[in-house]
PDB file of C-alpha atoms and ligand atoms in Angstrom:
ATOM      1  CA  MET T 291     146.821  45.829 103.729  1.00 80.00           C
ATOM      2  CA  SER T 292     144.622  46.046 105.673  1.00 91.00           C
ATOM      3  CA  PHE T 293     143.344  49.876 106.817  1.00 98.00           C
ATOM      4  CA  LEU T 294     142.355  51.198 109.544  1.00 98.00           C
ATOM      5  CA  GLY T 295     139.280  53.077 109.994  1.00 98.00           C
ATOM      6  CA  VAL T 296     138.647  54.167 113.816  1.00 98.00           C
ATOM      7  CA  ASN T 297     135.120  55.354 114.552  1.00 98.00           C
ATOM      8  CA  VAL T 298     134.209  58.356 117.382  1.00 98.00           C
ATOM      9  CA  ASP T 299     131.361  58.519 118.129  1.00 98.00           C
ATOM     10  CA  HIS T 300     132.237  57.045 121.533  1.00 98.00           C
ATOM     11  CA  VAL T 301     133.776  60.164 122.572  1.00 98.00           C
ATOM     12  CA  ALA T 302     130.488  62.284 121.499  1.00 98.00           C
ATOM     13  CA  THR T 303     128.487  59.684 124.226  1.00 98.00           C
ATOM     14  CA  LEU T 304     130.531  60.632 126.846  1.00 98.00           C
ATOM     15  CA  ARG T 305     129.850  63.942 125.722  1.00 98.00           C
ATOM     16  CA  GLU T 306     126.436  64.141 124.730  1.00 98.00           C
ATOM     17  CA  ALA T 307     126.041  62.674 128.899  1.00 97.00           C
ATOM     18  CA  ARG T 308     126.600  66.506 130.081  1.00 97.00           C
ATOM     19  CA  GLY T 309     125.288  68.766 127.142  1.00 96.00           C
ATOM     20  CA  THR T 310     128.942  70.642 127.270  1.00 97.00           C
ATOM     21  CA  TYR T 311     131.138  70.773 124.566  1.00 98.00           C
ATOM     22  CA  GLU T 312     133.824  67.943 125.664  1.00 98.00           C
ATOM     23  CA  PRO T 313     135.408  65.006 125.208  1.00 98.00           C
ATOM     24  CA  ASP T 314     135.660  67.084 121.541  1.00 98.00           C
ATOM     25  CA  PRO T 315     135.279  64.229 118.650  1.00 98.00           C
ATOM     26  CA  VAL T 316     137.359  67.078 115.678  1.00 98.00           C
ATOM     27  CA  TRP T 317     139.623  66.194 118.055  1.00 98.00           C
ATOM     28  CA  ALA T 318     139.814  62.735 119.202  1.00 98.00           C
ATOM     29  CA  ALA T 319     139.449  62.392 114.670  1.00 98.00           C
ATOM     30  CA  VAL T 320     143.028  64.466 114.996  1.00 98.00           C
ATOM     31  CA  GLU T 321     144.863  62.253 117.634  1.00 98.00           C
ATOM     32  CA  ALA T 322     143.496  58.973 115.738  1.00 98.00           C
ATOM     33  CA  GLN T 323     144.616  60.565 112.541  1.00 98.00           C
ATOM     34  CA  LEU T 324     147.592  60.987 114.207  1.00 98.00           C
ATOM     35  CA  GLY T 325     147.377  57.726 115.713  1.00 98.00           C
ATOM     36  CA  GLY T 326     147.649  56.249 112.244  1.00 98.00           C
ATOM     37  CA  ALA T 327     143.943  55.579 111.798  1.00 98.00           C
ATOM     38  CA  ASP T 328     143.495  55.268 107.810  1.00 98.00           C
ATOM     39  CA  LEU T 329     139.809  56.440 107.481  1.00 98.00           C
ATOM     40  CA  ILE T 330     137.673  58.470 110.035  1.00 98.00           C
ATOM     41  CA  THR T 331     133.924  56.563 110.489  1.00 98.00           C
ATOM     42  CA  ILE T 332     131.225  58.714 112.637  1.00 98.00           C
ATOM     43  CA  HIS T 333     127.481  57.902 112.719  1.00 97.00           C
ATOM     44  CA  LEU T 334     125.760  60.304 112.606  1.00 98.00           C
ATOM     45  CA  ARG T 335     121.772  58.811 114.111  1.00 96.00           C
ATOM     46  CA  GLU T 336     118.172  60.255 113.259  1.00 94.00           C
ATOM     47  CA  ASP T 337     118.015  60.787 117.154  1.00 94.00           C
ATOM     48  CA  ARG T 338     121.681  62.654 117.400  1.00 95.00           C
ATOM     49  CA  ARG T 339     122.362  60.685 120.162  1.00 95.00           C
ATOM     50  CA  HIS T 340     125.858  61.693 119.761  1.00 97.00           C
ATOM     51  CA  ILE T 341     127.208  62.866 116.795  1.00 98.00           C
ATOM     52  CA  CYS T 342     125.500  66.045 115.517  1.00 98.00           C
ATOM     53  CA  ASP T 343     125.265  67.732 112.298  1.00 98.00           C
ATOM     54  CA  ARG T 344     128.838  70.201 114.165  1.00 98.00           C
ATOM     55  CA  ASP T 345     130.237  67.138 114.671  1.00 98.00           C
ATOM     56  CA  LEU T 346     130.845  66.824 111.062  1.00 98.00           C
ATOM     57  CA  ARG T 347     130.892  69.611 109.585  1.00 98.00           C
ATOM     58  CA  LEU T 348     134.010  70.276 110.920  1.00 98.00           C
ATOM     59  CA  MET T 349     135.523  66.737 109.742  1.00 98.00           C
ATOM     60  CA  MET T 350     134.734  66.904 106.577  1.00 98.00           C
ATOM     61  CA  GLN T 351     137.332  70.408 106.761  1.00 98.00           C
ATOM     62  CA  THR T 352     138.968  69.042 108.903  1.00 97.00           C
ATOM     63  CA  VAL T 353     140.135  65.597 108.723  1.00 97.00           C
ATOM     64  CA  SER T 354     142.718  64.373 105.646  1.00 97.00           C
ATOM     65  CA  VAL T 355     142.485  61.083 105.642  1.00 98.00           C
ATOM     66  CA  PRO T 356     138.649  60.044 104.066  1.00 98.00           C
ATOM     67  CA  LEU T 357     135.519  60.306 105.958  1.00 98.00           C
ATOM     68  CA  ASN T 358     132.670  56.932 106.036  1.00 98.00           C
ATOM     69  CA  LEU T 359     130.324  58.767 107.185  1.00 98.00           C
ATOM     70  CA  GLU T 360     127.448  55.877 109.016  1.00 98.00           C
ATOM     71  CA  MET T 361     124.434  56.177 108.006  1.00 97.00           C
ATOM     72  CA  SER T 362     120.039  54.981 107.679  1.00 96.00           C
ATOM     73  CA  LEU T 363     118.579  55.440 104.964  1.00 95.00           C
ATOM     74  CA  HIS T 364     116.153  57.916 106.797  1.00 95.00           C
ATOM     75  CA  GLU T 365     115.360  60.601 103.905  1.00 95.00           C
ATOM     76  CA  GLU T 366     115.865  63.146 105.736  1.00 97.00           C
ATOM     77  CA  ILE T 367     119.958  61.770 107.116  1.00 98.00           C
ATOM     78  CA  VAL T 368     120.231  61.158 103.369  1.00 97.00           C
ATOM     79  CA  ALA T 369     119.646  64.854 102.662  1.00 98.00           C
ATOM     80  CA  VAL T 370     122.604  65.802 104.809  1.00 98.00           C
ATOM     81  CA  ALA T 371     125.232  63.630 103.203  1.00 98.00           C
ATOM     82  CA  LEU T 372     123.715  64.606 100.051  1.00 98.00           C
ATOM     83  CA  GLU T 373     124.384  67.689 100.518  1.00 97.00           C
ATOM     84  CA  VAL T 374     127.775  67.132 102.905  1.00 97.00           C
ATOM     85  CA  HIS T 375     129.436  65.401 100.226  1.00 96.00           C
ATOM     86  CA  PRO T 376     131.557  63.111 102.334  1.00 98.00           C
ATOM     87  CA  PRO T 377     133.956  60.509  99.919  1.00 98.00           C
ATOM     88  CA  MET T 378     132.140  57.726 101.603  1.00 98.00           C
ATOM     89  CA  ILE T 379     128.825  56.308 103.348  1.00 98.00           C
ATOM     90  CA  THR T 380     128.011  53.305 104.933  1.00 98.00           C
ATOM     91  CA  VAL T 381     124.891  51.933 104.896  1.00 97.00           C
ATOM     92  CA  VAL T 382     123.813  50.257 108.091  1.00 96.00           C
ATOM     93  CA  PRO T 383     120.057  48.961 110.115  1.00 93.00           C
ATOM     94  CA  GLU T 384     118.722  52.544 112.485  1.00 82.00           C
ATOM     95  CA  ARG T 385     116.697  51.594 115.642  1.00 74.00           C
ATOM     96  CA  ARG T 386     116.309  54.177 118.232  1.00 64.00           C
ATOM     97  CA  GLU T 387     116.075  51.541 121.248  1.00 66.00           C
ATOM     98  CA  GLU T 388     119.133  49.641 120.069  1.00 67.00           C
ATOM     99  CA  LEU T 389     122.673  50.117 122.510  1.00 69.00           C
ATOM    100  CA  THR T 390     124.750  50.143 119.007  1.00 66.00           C
ATOM    101  CA  THR T 391     124.088  48.735 115.107  1.00 66.00           C
ATOM    102  CA  GLU T 392     121.994  45.506 115.705  1.00 72.00           C
ATOM    103  CA  GLY T 393     122.370  42.654 112.599  1.00 85.00           C
ATOM    104  CA  GLY T 394     123.731  43.851 109.042  1.00 94.00           C
ATOM    105  CA  LEU T 395     121.205  45.483 106.522  1.00 96.00           C
ATOM    106  CA  ASP T 396     117.926  43.107 104.594  1.00 95.00           C
ATOM    107  CA  VAL T 397     119.754  44.061 101.996  1.00 97.00           C
ATOM    108  CA  GLN T 398     117.090  41.131  99.797  1.00 96.00           C
ATOM    109  CA  ALA T 399     114.070  43.206 101.307  1.00 95.00           C
ATOM    110  CA  GLU T 400     115.172  46.240  99.268  1.00 95.00           C
ATOM    111  CA  VAL T 401     116.921  46.129  96.321  1.00 97.00           C
ATOM    112  CA  GLU T 402     115.561  48.855  94.621  1.00 97.00           C
ATOM    113  CA  ARG T 403     115.577  51.911  97.152  1.00 96.00           C
ATOM    114  CA  ILE T 404     118.829  50.139  98.476  1.00 97.00           C
ATOM    115  CA  SER T 405     119.701  51.078  93.818  1.00 98.00           C
ATOM    116  CA  GLU T 406     117.976  54.324  94.040  1.00 97.00           C
ATOM    117  CA  VAL T 407     119.570  55.772  97.503  1.00 97.00           C
ATOM    118  CA  VAL T 408     123.268  54.478  95.592  1.00 98.00           C
ATOM    119  CA  LYS T 409     122.417  55.812  92.158  1.00 98.00           C
ATOM    120  CA  ARG T 410     121.786  58.728  94.200  1.00 97.00           C
ATOM    121  CA  PHE T 411     125.563  58.334  96.408  1.00 98.00           C
ATOM    122  CA  LYS T 412     127.762  57.215  93.329  1.00 97.00           C
ATOM    123  CA  ASP T 413     126.436  59.829  91.026  1.00 96.00           C
ATOM    124  CA  ASN T 414     127.133  62.778  93.818  1.00 93.00           C
ATOM    125  CA  GLY T 415     130.770  61.015  93.938  1.00 96.00           C
ATOM    126  CA  THR T 416     130.861  59.246  97.270  1.00 98.00           C
ATOM    127  CA  LYS T 417     131.698  55.539  97.066  1.00 98.00           C
ATOM    128  CA  VAL T 418     129.315  53.395  99.006  1.00 98.00           C
ATOM    129  CA  SER T 419     129.374  50.758 101.461  1.00 98.00           C
ATOM    130  CA  LEU T 420     127.028  48.438 102.674  1.00 98.00           C
ATOM    131  CA  PHE T 421     126.842  46.610 105.728  1.00 97.00           C
ATOM    132  CA  ILE T 422     126.016  42.507 105.971  1.00 97.00           C
ATOM    133  CA  ASP T 423     125.815  39.786 107.541  1.00 97.00           C
ATOM    134  CA  PRO T 424     127.729  37.990 105.923  1.00 98.00           C
ATOM    135  CA  GLU T 425     125.582  35.863 103.303  1.00 97.00           C
ATOM    136  CA  ILE T 426     125.155  34.871  99.680  1.00 98.00           C
ATOM    137  CA  GLY T 427     121.261  35.804  99.184  1.00 98.00           C
ATOM    138  CA  GLN T 428     122.562  39.365 100.713  1.00 98.00           C
ATOM    139  CA  ILE T 429     125.792  39.522  98.611  1.00 98.00           C
ATOM    140  CA  ASN T 430     123.823  39.296  95.613  1.00 98.00           C
ATOM    141  CA  ALA T 431     120.935  42.424  95.928  1.00 98.00           C
ATOM    142  CA  CYS T 432     124.004  44.721  96.732  1.00 98.00           C
ATOM    143  CA  ARG T 433     126.166  43.484  93.649  1.00 98.00           C
ATOM    144  CA  GLU T 434     123.039  44.329  92.036  1.00 98.00           C
ATOM    145  CA  THR T 435     122.702  48.045  94.573  1.00 98.00           C
ATOM    146  CA  GLY T 436     125.026  48.942  91.975  1.00 98.00           C
ATOM    147  CA  ALA T 437     127.165  49.121  95.673  1.00 98.00           C
ATOM    148  CA  ASP T 438     131.408  49.916  96.239  1.00 98.00           C
ATOM    149  CA  MET T 439     132.147  47.935  99.091  1.00 98.00           C
ATOM    150  CA  ILE T 440     130.358  45.252 102.123  1.00 98.00           C
ATOM    151  CA  GLU T 441     131.378  45.292 105.409  1.00 98.00           C
ATOM    152  CA  LEU T 442     131.154  42.058 107.061  1.00 98.00           C
ATOM    153  CA  HIS T 443     129.237  42.592 109.843  1.00 98.00           C
ATOM    154  CA  THR T 444     131.733  40.680 112.846  1.00 98.00           C
ATOM    155  CA  GLY T 445     129.333  41.331 115.353  1.00 97.00           C
ATOM    156  CA  PRO T 446     128.788  37.342 115.714  1.00 97.00           C
ATOM    157  CA  TYR T 447     132.451  36.046 115.604  1.00 98.00           C
ATOM    158  CA  ALA T 448     133.322  39.008 117.961  1.00 98.00           C
ATOM    159  CA  GLY T 449     131.055  37.605 120.800  1.00 97.00           C
ATOM    160  CA  SER T 450     131.342  33.381 119.909  1.00 97.00           C
ATOM    161  CA  SER T 451     134.049  30.931 121.053  1.00 97.00           C
ATOM    162  CA  GLY T 452     134.374  27.455 120.436  1.00 97.00           C
ATOM    163  CA  GLU T 453     132.813  25.946 117.546  1.00 97.00           C
ATOM    164  CA  LYS T 454     130.498  28.271 116.807  1.00 97.00           C
ATOM    165  CA  ARG T 455     133.621  31.484 116.013  1.00 97.00           C
ATOM    166  CA  ALA T 456     134.197  28.826 113.743  1.00 97.00           C
ATOM    167  CA  ARG T 457     131.541  28.515 112.441  1.00 98.00           C
ATOM    168  CA  GLU T 458     131.285  31.980 111.686  1.00 98.00           C
ATOM    169  CA  ILE T 459     134.839  32.402 110.861  1.00 98.00           C
ATOM    170  CA  ASP T 460     134.027  30.103 107.849  1.00 98.00           C
ATOM    171  CA  LYS T 461     130.494  32.293 107.286  1.00 98.00           C
ATOM    172  CA  LEU T 462     133.454  35.584 106.574  1.00 98.00           C
ATOM    173  CA  THR T 463     134.963  33.603 104.809  1.00 98.00           C
ATOM    174  CA  ARG T 464     132.753  31.720 102.558  1.00 98.00           C
ATOM    175  CA  GLY T 465     130.700  36.016 102.218  1.00 98.00           C
ATOM    176  CA  ALA T 466     134.311  37.613 101.795  1.00 98.00           C
ATOM    177  CA  ALA T 467     135.247  35.741  97.722  1.00 98.00           C
ATOM    178  CA  HIS T 468     131.738  35.856  97.619  1.00 98.00           C
ATOM    179  CA  GLY T 469     131.685  39.559  97.678  1.00 98.00           C
ATOM    180  CA  ARG T 470     134.921  39.913  95.407  1.00 98.00           C
ATOM    181  CA  LYS T 471     133.390  37.425  93.450  1.00 98.00           C
ATOM    182  CA  GLN T 472     131.118  40.140  92.610  1.00 98.00           C
ATOM    183  CA  GLU T 473     133.240  42.503  92.846  1.00 98.00           C
ATOM    184  CA  LEU T 474     132.087  44.251  96.271  1.00 98.00           C
ATOM    185  CA  VAL T 475     135.471  44.965  97.526  1.00 98.00           C
ATOM    186  CA  VAL T 476     135.038  43.912 100.587  1.00 98.00           C
ATOM    187  CA  ASN T 477     135.381  44.814 105.292  1.00 98.00           C
ATOM    188  CA  ALA T 478     134.331  44.526 108.127  1.00 98.00           C
ATOM    189  CA  GLY T 479     133.716  46.041 111.817  1.00 98.00           C
ATOM    190  CA  HIS T 480     132.020  45.655 114.663  1.00 97.00           C
ATOM    191  CA  GLY T 481     132.861  44.019 117.784  1.00 98.00           C
ATOM    192  CA  LEU T 482     136.845  43.397 117.276  1.00 98.00           C
ATOM    193  CA  THR T 483     138.312  43.936 119.902  1.00 98.00           C
ATOM    194  CA  TYR T 484     142.579  44.171 120.083  1.00 98.00           C
ATOM    195  CA  ASN T 485     142.231  39.917 121.022  1.00 98.00           C
ATOM    196  CA  ASN T 486     139.713  38.777 118.737  1.00 98.00           C
ATOM    197  CA  VAL T 487     140.859  41.323 115.194  1.00 98.00           C
ATOM    198  CA  PRO T 488     144.127  38.499 113.756  1.00 98.00           C
ATOM    199  CA  GLY T 489     141.029  36.457 113.354  1.00 97.00           C
ATOM    200  CA  ILE T 490     139.531  37.893 111.209  1.00 98.00           C
ATOM    201  CA  VAL T 491     142.847  39.722 109.974  1.00 97.00           C
ATOM    202  CA  GLU T 492     144.833  35.970 108.974  1.00 95.00           C
ATOM    203  CA  THR T 493     141.323  34.151 107.854  1.00 95.00           C
ATOM    204  CA  ILE T 494     139.734  36.434 105.535  1.00 95.00           C
ATOM    205  CA  LYS T 495     142.566  39.807 104.876  1.00 95.00           C
ATOM    206  CA  PRO T 496     139.433  42.080 104.533  1.00 98.00           C
ATOM    207  CA  CYS T 497     140.342  46.165 102.388  1.00 98.00           C
ATOM    208  CA  GLU T 498     138.859  47.546 106.087  1.00 98.00           C
ATOM    209  CA  LEU T 499     138.792  46.572 109.826  1.00 98.00           C
ATOM    210  CA  HIS T 500     136.544  49.332 111.351  1.00 98.00           C
ATOM    211  CA  ILE T 501     136.462  49.935 114.644  1.00 98.00           C
ATOM    212  CA  GLY T 502     135.408  51.552 117.100  1.00 98.00           C
ATOM    213  CA  HIS T 503     134.676  51.107 121.030  1.00 98.00           C
ATOM    214  CA  SER T 504     137.703  48.682 121.197  1.00 98.00           C
ATOM    215  CA  VAL T 505     139.946  51.821 120.331  1.00 98.00           C
ATOM    216  CA  ILE T 506     138.052  54.225 122.689  1.00 98.00           C
ATOM    217  CA  ALA T 507     137.783  52.369 125.975  1.00 98.00           C
ATOM    218  CA  ARG T 508     141.915  52.224 126.026  1.00 98.00           C
ATOM    219  CA  SER T 509     141.650  55.518 124.804  1.00 98.00           C
ATOM    220  CA  VAL T 510     140.920  56.194 128.312  1.00 98.00           C
ATOM    221  CA  PHE T 511     143.521  55.181 129.580  1.00 98.00           C
ATOM    222  CA  THR T 512     146.532  55.043 126.717  1.00 98.00           C
ATOM    223  CA  GLY T 513     145.629  58.832 125.213  1.00 98.00           C
ATOM    224  CA  ILE T 514     143.508  57.704 121.214  1.00 98.00           C
ATOM    225  CA  ARG T 515     147.405  58.515 119.483  1.00 98.00           C
ATOM    226  CA  ALA T 516     148.019  55.146 121.075  1.00 98.00           C
ATOM    227  CA  ALA T 517     144.953  53.237 120.838  1.00 98.00           C
ATOM    228  CA  VAL T 518     145.235  53.660 117.708  1.00 98.00           C
ATOM    229  CA  GLU T 519     149.373  52.903 117.040  1.00 98.00           C
ATOM    230  CA  GLU T 520     148.397  49.388 118.758  1.00 98.00           C
ATOM    231  CA  MET T 521     145.486  47.867 117.169  1.00 98.00           C
ATOM    232  CA  LYS T 522     147.692  49.326 112.912  1.00 98.00           C
ATOM    233  CA  ASP T 523     150.733  47.539 115.228  1.00 98.00           C
ATOM    234  CA  VAL T 524     148.501  44.072 116.140  1.00 98.00           C
ATOM    235  CA  ILE T 525     147.002  44.849 112.286  1.00 98.00           C
ATOM    236  CA  GLN T 526     150.154  44.934 110.628  1.00 96.00           C
ATOM    237  CA  LYS T 527     152.065  42.359 112.763  1.00 96.00           C
ATOM    238  CA  THR T 528     149.329  39.882 111.153  1.00 96.00           C
ATOM    239  CA  LEU T 529     149.427  41.155 107.840  1.00 94.00           C
ATOM    240  CA  LEU T 530     153.329  39.839 108.579  1.00 93.00           C
ATOM    241  CA  MET T 531     153.591  36.767 110.238  1.00 91.00           C
ATOM    242  CA  LYS T 532     150.222  34.994 109.138  1.00 80.00           C
ATOM    243  CA  GLY T 533     149.464  37.189 105.857  1.00 66.00           C
TER     244      GLY T 533
HETATM  245  N1  LIG G 202     130.659  49.327 111.941  1.00 60.35           N
HETATM  246  C1  LIG G 202     129.321  48.947 111.673  1.00 60.35           C
HETATM  247  C2  LIG G 202     129.004  49.334 110.220  1.00 60.35           C
HETATM  248  C3  LIG G 202     128.900  50.424 112.505  1.00 60.35           C
HETATM  249  O1  LIG G 202     127.478  50.736 113.345  1.00 60.35           O
HETATM  250  C4  LIG G 202     130.446  49.684 113.746  1.00 60.35           C
HETATM  251  C5  LIG G 202     129.449  50.722 115.694  1.00 60.35           C
HETATM  252  O2  LIG G 202     128.579  52.458 115.304  1.00 60.35           O
HETATM  253  C6  LIG G 202     131.167  49.407 113.642  1.00 60.35           C
HETATM  254  C7  LIG G 202     131.608  48.447 112.648  1.00 60.35           C
HETATM  255  C8  LIG G 202     132.875  49.412 115.059  1.00 60.35           C
HETATM  256  O3  LIG G 202     131.966  48.367 115.536  1.00 60.35           O
HETATM  257  P1  LIG G 202     132.638  48.243 117.293  1.00 60.35           P
HETATM  258  O4  LIG G 202     131.969  49.944 117.985  1.00 60.35           O
HETATM  259  O5  LIG G 202     131.455  47.303 118.061  1.00 60.35           O
HETATM  260  O6  LIG G 202     133.477  48.493 117.085  1.00 60.35           O
END
């Protein structure tokens, strides 16, 4: 089984484009759940460029599947997350200039700092996932921090083709196997689409897939509920045929 986490940040981006109240990402989360999303993901960025504190707080009250909060280690964001108490957080690197998350966390370089944050969240009853590139050193460092899960960065796989893509799959497959050996739950995400998700499902068999852009892009034409149903269908058919 691969669970589907749907990231609804883009709906908030559209709202913020006009600085108005619509479209509401809280409604999007409801629609995604009706389409079968197993988790809802939002990224509360330091600059609040899309999701804002009100969205997070309302979703904590209204989302009935686990809410996964993507966040940096910025102290103000850590404080909000500890107070709001989501069931799951995913720690990501964050740069103001980036369009979306670029590259995985350098856990090896910051084991102590990350371990301290992981402990604060785990003591608070929140599961912690670390978003990383599929490198053995990073995976070992994640294990050292006490994190529950890793999310392997599938962006380079999504952005490549031919032999380069085959090499990315190989790295991800070895990373996933090593992560499981380290007793980490292995998730995957970034850049996944209706076309390229089967390649990840059949090789890595992640516990959770985290997908935003492709689902929200399709929803412009089909509505969010149908777009999520369709992505679940692609995942389930891949598992049935190749799982
Ligand atoms: N996983 C992580 C850690 C991310 O930062 C993002 C982007 O917010 C995603 C998954 C989803 O990526 P995409 O929008 O390309 O599907």
